[in-house]
Amino acid sequence: RAAAVHAVAFALSGAREAPAGWAVPLARALSDSAVWVRQAACEGAILLAEELKPSQQVTAGLELLLGTLMELLPREPNLELMEKAAMAAGAILQELSTDEAAAKVPQAAPAIF
């Protein structure tokens, strides 16, 4: 499953554009019971936040991933994965517009810190 998550992330990053619903598989992977799958999803989120061209679909997907990461962080038992999830959240916040990020920071900051 982790390899499939990496494959999706690499395929989307190569395309540099994302269709509607592109983030749903990654958001589901962030809730997976296997630590390797959650790790792959965090790594994919970081990659895609940096590589995808800005668009409405990308913003919607990044916001979905950010919300899912905020749910994951407080309950993640693996400290290394918690750090990757925080890095993914930070990468997403950097790619959102100032207005979009400002609306998310009050929710994201407590989970990250």
GROMACS .gro file of N, CA and C in nm:
model
  339
    1ARG      N    1   0.082  -0.120   0.000
    1ARG     CA    2   0.000   0.000   0.000
    1ARG      C    3   0.087   0.126   0.000
    2ALA      N    4   0.197   0.123   0.072
    2ALA     CA    5   0.285   0.240   0.076
    2ALA      C    6   0.343   0.267  -0.063
    3ALA      N    7   0.379   0.161  -0.135
    3ALA     CA    8   0.432   0.178  -0.271
    3ALA      C    9   0.327   0.240  -0.362
    4ALA      N   10   0.202   0.202  -0.345
    4ALA     CA   11   0.094   0.260  -0.426
    4ALA      C   12   0.077   0.408  -0.397
    5VAL      N   13   0.090   0.446  -0.271
    5VAL     CA   14   0.080   0.588  -0.234
    5VAL      C   15   0.195   0.666  -0.297
    6HIS      N   16   0.317   0.611  -0.291
    6HIS     CA   17   0.430   0.677  -0.355
    6HIS      C   18   0.408   0.688  -0.506
    7ALA      N   19   0.355   0.584  -0.568
    7ALA     CA   20   0.332   0.586  -0.713
    7ALA      C   21   0.233   0.696  -0.750
    8VAL      N   22   0.127   0.711  -0.673
    8VAL     CA   23   0.028   0.816  -0.700
    8VAL      C   24   0.094   0.953  -0.687
    9ALA      N   25   0.171   0.972  -0.581
    9ALA     CA   26   0.236   1.102  -0.559
    9ALA      C   27   0.334   1.135  -0.671
   10PHE      N   28   0.415   1.037  -0.711
   10PHE     CA   29   0.511   1.062  -0.819
   10PHE      C   30   0.441   1.089  -0.952
   11ALA      N   31   0.333   1.018  -0.979
   11ALA     CA   32   0.260   1.040  -1.104
   11ALA      C   33   0.200   1.181  -1.107
   12LEU      N   34   0.140   1.222  -0.997
   12LEU     CA   35   0.081   1.356  -0.992
   12LEU      C   36   0.188   1.464  -0.999
   13SER      N   37   0.301   1.442  -0.933
   13SER     CA   38   0.406   1.545  -0.936
   13SER      C   39   0.464   1.558  -1.076
   14GLY      N   40   0.472   1.448  -1.148
   14GLY     CA   41   0.522   1.453  -1.285
   14GLY      C   42   0.427   1.528  -1.377
   15ALA      N   43   0.299   1.514  -1.352
   15ALA     CA   44   0.198   1.583  -1.433
   15ALA      C   45   0.192   1.732  -1.399
   16ARG      N   46   0.227   1.766  -1.275
   16ARG     CA   47   0.226   1.903  -1.224
   16ARG      C   48   0.088   1.967  -1.221
   17GLU      N   49  -0.014   1.894  -1.263
   17GLU     CA   50  -0.152   1.940  -1.254
   17GLU      C   51  -0.231   1.830  -1.187
   18ALA      N   52  -0.336   1.868  -1.118
   18ALA     CA   53  -0.411   1.768  -1.042
   18ALA      C   54  -0.559   1.772  -1.079
   19PRO      N   55  -0.618   1.657  -1.099
   19PRO     CA   56  -0.763   1.652  -1.125
   19PRO      C   57  -0.840   1.669  -0.994
   20ALA      N   58  -0.967   1.695  -1.003
   20ALA     CA   59  -1.052   1.703  -0.884
   20ALA      C   60  -1.043   1.572  -0.809
   21GLY      N   61  -1.036   1.579  -0.678
   21GLY     CA   62  -1.031   1.459  -0.595
   21GLY      C   63  -0.894   1.395  -0.584
   22TRP      N   64  -0.790   1.461  -0.633
   22TRP     CA   65  -0.656   1.402  -0.635
   22TRP      C   66  -0.603   1.368  -0.496
   23ALA      N   67  -0.646   1.442  -0.395
   23ALA     CA   68  -0.589   1.423  -0.261
   23ALA      C   69  -0.659   1.316  -0.179
   24VAL      N   70  -0.772   1.266  -0.226
   24VAL     CA   71  -0.849   1.168  -0.149
   24VAL      C   72  -0.768   1.042  -0.116
   25PRO      N   73  -0.695   0.982  -0.212
   25PRO     CA   74  -0.616   0.864  -0.176
   25PRO      C   75  -0.509   0.893  -0.070
   26LEU      N   76  -0.448   1.010  -0.077
   26LEU     CA   77  -0.347   1.046   0.023
   26LEU      C   78  -0.411   1.070   0.159
   27ALA      N   79  -0.527   1.134   0.161
   27ALA     CA   80  -0.597   1.157   0.288
   27ALA      C   81  -0.636   1.024   0.351
   28ARG      N   82  -0.682   0.931   0.270
   28ARG     CA   83  -0.716   0.798   0.324
   28ARG      C   84  -0.591   0.728   0.378
   29ALA      N   85  -0.481   0.743   0.307
   29ALA     CA   86  -0.356   0.680   0.350
   29ALA      C   87  -0.307   0.736   0.483
   30LEU      N   88  -0.337   0.862   0.511
   30LEU     CA   89  -0.298   0.921   0.638
   30LEU      C   90  -0.371   0.858   0.756
   31SER      N   91  -0.480   0.790   0.729
   31SER     CA   92  -0.558   0.722   0.834
   31SER      C   93  -0.532   0.572   0.838
   32ASP      N   94  -0.442   0.524   0.756
   32ASP     CA   95  -0.415   0.380   0.747
   32ASP      C   96  -0.353   0.330   0.878
   33SER      N   97  -0.376   0.203   0.908
   33SER     CA   98  -0.322   0.145   1.032
   33SER      C   99  -0.171   0.119   1.021
   34ALA      N  100  -0.118   0.108   0.900
   34ALA     CA  101   0.025   0.079   0.883
   34ALA      C  102   0.107   0.209   0.882
   35VAL      N  103   0.208   0.213   0.966
   35VAL     CA  104   0.291   0.332   0.978
   35VAL      C  105   0.358   0.366   0.845
   36TRP      N  106   0.397   0.265   0.767
   36TRP     CA  107   0.465   0.290   0.639
   36TRP      C  108   0.374   0.359   0.539
   37VAL      N  109   0.246   0.328   0.545
   37VAL     CA  110   0.150   0.392   0.454
   37VAL      C  111   0.131   0.538   0.495
   38ARG      N  112   0.118   0.562   0.626
   38ARG     CA  113   0.105   0.701   0.673
   38ARG      C  114   0.230   0.781   0.640
   39GLN      N  115   0.347   0.718   0.652
   39GLN     CA  116   0.472   0.786   0.618
   39GLN      C  117   0.476   0.822   0.470
   40ALA      N  118   0.436   0.728   0.384
   40ALA     CA  119   0.434   0.754   0.240
   40ALA      C  120   0.338   0.868   0.207
   41ALA      N  121   0.226   0.874   0.276
   41ALA     CA  122   0.130   0.982   0.252
   41ALA      C  123   0.187   1.117   0.294
   42CYS      N  124   0.258   1.121   0.406
   42CYS     CA  125   0.322   1.246   0.448
   42CYS      C  126   0.426   1.291   0.347
   43GLU      N  127   0.508   1.197   0.302
   43GLU     CA  128   0.610   1.230   0.203
   43GLU      C  129   0.547   1.275   0.072
   44GLY      N  130   0.439   1.210   0.033
   44GLY     CA  131   0.368   1.250  -0.088
   44GLY      C  132   0.307   1.388  -0.076
   45ALA      N  133   0.254   1.420   0.041
   45ALA     CA  134   0.195   1.552   0.063
   45ALA      C  135   0.301   1.661   0.050
   46ILE      N  136   0.419   1.636   0.106
   46ILE     CA  137   0.529   1.734   0.094
   46ILE      C  138   0.567   1.752  -0.052
   47LEU      N  139   0.586   1.644  -0.123
   47LEU     CA  140   0.625   1.648  -0.264
   47LEU      C  141   0.521   1.724  -0.346
   48LEU      N  142   0.395   1.690  -0.328
   48LEU     CA  143   0.291   1.751  -0.410
   48LEU      C  144   0.266   1.896  -0.374
   49ALA      N  145   0.281   1.933  -0.248
   49ALA     CA  146   0.266   2.073  -0.210
   49ALA      C  147   0.368   2.159  -0.285
   50GLU      N  148   0.487   2.103  -0.306
   50GLU     CA  149   0.593   2.177  -0.372
   50GLU      C  150   0.585   2.172  -0.524
   51GLU      N  151   0.532   2.063  -0.580
   51GLU     CA  152   0.541   2.041  -0.724
   51GLU      C  153   0.417   2.080  -0.805
   52LEU      N  154   0.300   2.073  -0.747
   52LEU     CA  155   0.179   2.099  -0.825
   52LEU      C  156   0.161   2.247  -0.854
   53LYS      N  157   0.115   2.277  -0.974
   53LYS     CA  158   0.086   2.414  -1.011
   53LYS      C  159  -0.039   2.460  -0.936
   54PRO      N  160  -0.041   2.585  -0.890
   54PRO     CA  161  -0.158   2.635  -0.818
   54PRO      C  162  -0.284   2.630  -0.905
   55SER      N  163  -0.392   2.584  -0.846
   55SER     CA  164  -0.522   2.582  -0.910
   55SER      C  165  -0.627   2.559  -0.802
   56GLN      N  166  -0.753   2.571  -0.839
   56GLN     CA  167  -0.859   2.547  -0.741
   56GLN      C  168  -0.858   2.403  -0.691
   57GLN      N  169  -0.832   2.308  -0.783
   57GLN     CA  170  -0.828   2.167  -0.743
   57GLN      C  171  -0.711   2.140  -0.649
   58VAL      N  172  -0.598   2.202  -0.676
   58VAL     CA  173  -0.480   2.183  -0.591
   58VAL      C  174  -0.508   2.241  -0.453
   59THR      N  175  -0.563   2.361  -0.448
   59THR     CA  176  -0.593   2.423  -0.319
   59THR      C  177  -0.691   2.338  -0.239
   60ALA      N  178  -0.796   2.291  -0.303
   60ALA     CA  179  -0.894   2.206  -0.233
   60ALA      C  180  -0.827   2.079  -0.180
   61GLY      N  181  -0.741   2.020  -0.259
   61GLY     CA  182  -0.671   1.899  -0.215
   61GLY      C  183  -0.575   1.926  -0.101
   62LEU      N  184  -0.501   2.036  -0.110
   62LEU     CA  185  -0.409   2.071  -0.002
   62LEU      C  186  -0.484   2.098   0.128
   63GLU      N  187  -0.599   2.164   0.117
   63GLU     CA  188  -0.679   2.190   0.237
   63GLU      C  189  -0.732   2.061   0.297
   64LEU      N  190  -0.771   1.965   0.213
   64LEU     CA  191  -0.815   1.834   0.262
   64LEU      C  192  -0.700   1.764   0.335
   65LEU      N  193  -0.582   1.764   0.274
   65LEU     CA  194  -0.467   1.700   0.337
   65LEU      C  195  -0.429   1.769   0.467
   66LEU      N  196  -0.435   1.900   0.470
   66LEU     CA  197  -0.401   1.973   0.592
   66LEU      C  198  -0.497   1.936   0.705
   67GLY      N  199  -0.625   1.930   0.674
   67GLY     CA  200  -0.724   1.891   0.775
   67GLY      C  201  -0.700   1.750   0.827
   68THR      N  202  -0.667   1.660   0.736
   68THR     CA  203  -0.639   1.522   0.776
   68THR      C  204  -0.512   1.513   0.859
   69LEU      N  205  -0.412   1.591   0.823
   69LEU     CA  206  -0.288   1.595   0.902
   69LEU      C  207  -0.314   1.648   1.042
   70MET      N  208  -0.402   1.747   1.054
   70MET     CA  209  -0.433   1.804   1.185
   70MET      C  210  -0.503   1.701   1.274
   71GLU      N  211  -0.578   1.610   1.212
   71GLU     CA  212  -0.641   1.501   1.287
   71GLU      C  213  -0.537   1.396   1.326
   72LEU      N  214  -0.440   1.372   1.239
   72LEU     CA  215  -0.338   1.271   1.264
   72LEU      C  216  -0.240   1.311   1.374
   73LEU      N  217  -0.195   1.434   1.371
   73LEU     CA  218  -0.086   1.476   1.460
   73LEU      C  219  -0.111   1.447   1.609
   74PRO      N  220  -0.224   1.482   1.666
   74PRO     CA  221  -0.241   1.459   1.810
   74PRO      C  222  -0.248   1.311   1.850
   75ARG      N  223  -0.281   1.223   1.756
   75ARG     CA  224  -0.297   1.083   1.791
   75ARG      C  225  -0.187   0.992   1.735
   76GLU      N  226  -0.091   1.049   1.665
   76GLU     CA  227   0.016   0.968   1.605
   76GLU      C  228   0.114   0.920   1.712
   77PRO      N  229   0.128   0.788   1.730
   77PRO     CA  230   0.218   0.737   1.834
   77PRO      C  231   0.366   0.736   1.793
   78ASN      N  232   0.394   0.737   1.665
   78ASN     CA  233   0.531   0.729   1.615
   78ASN      C  234   0.589   0.870   1.605
   79LEU      N  235   0.693   0.898   1.685
   79LEU     CA  236   0.748   1.034   1.689
   79LEU      C  237   0.809   1.078   1.556
   80GLU      N  238   0.876   0.987   1.487
   80GLU     CA  239   0.935   1.023   1.357
   80GLU      C  240   0.826   1.057   1.256
   81LEU      N  241   0.718   0.983   1.260
   81LEU     CA  242   0.607   1.010   1.168
   81LEU      C  243   0.535   1.140   1.207
   82MET      N  244   0.528   1.167   1.336
   82MET     CA  245   0.469   1.292   1.381
   82MET      C  246   0.548   1.410   1.324
   83GLU      N  247   0.681   1.397   1.323
   83GLU     CA  248   0.766   1.502   1.266
   83GLU      C  249   0.740   1.517   1.115
   84LYS      N  250   0.728   1.404   1.044
   84LYS     CA  251   0.700   1.412   0.900
   84LYS      C  252   0.564   1.475   0.874
   85ALA      N  253   0.466   1.443   0.957
   85ALA     CA  254   0.332   1.501   0.941
   85ALA      C  255   0.336   1.652   0.965
   86ALA      N  256   0.413   1.696   1.063
   86ALA     CA  257   0.427   1.840   1.088
   86ALA      C  258   0.499   1.908   0.971
   87MET      N  259   0.599   1.841   0.915
   87MET     CA  260   0.668   1.895   0.797
   87MET      C  261   0.573   1.905   0.679
   88ALA      N  262   0.487   1.806   0.662
   88ALA     CA  263   0.389   1.808   0.553
   88ALA      C  264   0.291   1.923   0.573
   89ALA      N  265   0.244   1.941   0.695
   89ALA     CA  266   0.152   2.052   0.723
   89ALA      C  267   0.220   2.186   0.694
   90GLY      N  268   0.347   2.199   0.734
   90GLY     CA  269   0.420   2.322   0.706
   90GLY      C  270   0.438   2.346   0.557
   91ALA      N  271   0.468   2.241   0.483
   91ALA     CA  272   0.484   2.254   0.337
   91ALA      C  273   0.353   2.298   0.273
   92ILE      N  274   0.243   2.244   0.320
   92ILE     CA  275   0.113   2.282   0.265
   92ILE      C  276   0.082   2.427   0.297
   93LEU      N  277   0.103   2.467   0.422
   93LEU     CA  278   0.076   2.606   0.461
   93LEU      C  279   0.157   2.704   0.378
   94GLN      N  280   0.281   2.668   0.342
   94GLN     CA  281   0.364   2.756   0.260
   94GLN      C  282   0.309   2.773   0.119
   95GLU      N  283   0.238   2.674   0.071
   95GLU     CA  284   0.188   2.679  -0.067
   95GLU      C  285   0.051   2.743  -0.079
   96LEU      N  286  -0.019   2.758   0.032
   96LEU     CA  287  -0.149   2.825   0.027
   96LEU      C  288  -0.129   2.975   0.018
   97SER      N  289  -0.227   3.046  -0.037
   97SER     CA  290  -0.218   3.192  -0.040
   97SER      C  291  -0.223   3.244   0.103
   98THR      N  292  -0.188   3.369   0.122
   98THR     CA  293  -0.186   3.428   0.255
   98THR      C  294  -0.324   3.418   0.320
   99ASP      N  295  -0.429   3.449   0.245
   99ASP     CA  296  -0.564   3.443   0.301
   99ASP      C  297  -0.603   3.300   0.336
  100GLU      N  298  -0.570   3.205   0.248
  100GLU     CA  299  -0.603   3.065   0.274
  100GLU      C  300  -0.527   3.013   0.396
  101ALA      N  301  -0.399   3.046   0.403
  101ALA     CA  302  -0.317   3.000   0.516
  101ALA      C  303  -0.362   3.065   0.646
  102ALA      N  304  -0.395   3.194   0.641
  102ALA     CA  305  -0.438   3.265   0.762
  102ALA      C  306  -0.564   3.201   0.821
  103ALA      N  307  -0.650   3.151   0.735
  103ALA     CA  308  -0.772   3.086   0.783
  103ALA      C  309  -0.742   2.950   0.847
  104LYS      N  310  -0.632   2.887   0.808
  104LYS     CA  311  -0.599   2.752   0.857
  104LYS      C  312  -0.502   2.752   0.974
  105VAL      N  313  -0.422   2.855   0.990
  105VAL     CA  314  -0.319   2.856   1.093
  105VAL      C  315  -0.376   2.839   1.235
  106PRO      N  316  -0.486   2.906   1.270
  106PRO     CA  317  -0.537   2.884   1.407
  106PRO      C  318  -0.572   2.738   1.437
  107GLN      N  319  -0.614   2.665   1.337
  107GLN     CA  320  -0.644   2.522   1.355
  107GLN      C  321  -0.516   2.438   1.351
  108ALA      N  322  -0.423   2.477   1.267
  108ALA     CA  323  -0.304   2.395   1.244
  108ALA      C  324  -0.199   2.413   1.353
  109ALA      N  325  -0.181   2.533   1.402
  109ALA     CA  326  -0.071   2.561   1.496
  109ALA      C  327  -0.075   2.472   1.621
  110PRO      N  328  -0.189   2.456   1.689
  110PRO     CA  329  -0.187   2.371   1.808
  110PRO      C  330  -0.147   2.225   1.778
  111ALA      N  331  -0.189   2.175   1.666
  111ALA     CA  332  -0.156   2.037   1.631
  111ALA      C  333  -0.008   2.024   1.596
  112ILE      N  334   0.048   2.124   1.530
  112ILE     CA  335   0.190   2.119   1.490
  112ILE      C  336   0.280   2.137   1.610
  113PHE      N  337   0.243   2.230   1.699
  113PHE     CA  338   0.330   2.259   1.813
  113PHE      C  339   0.286   2.183   1.935
   0.00000   0.00000   0.00000
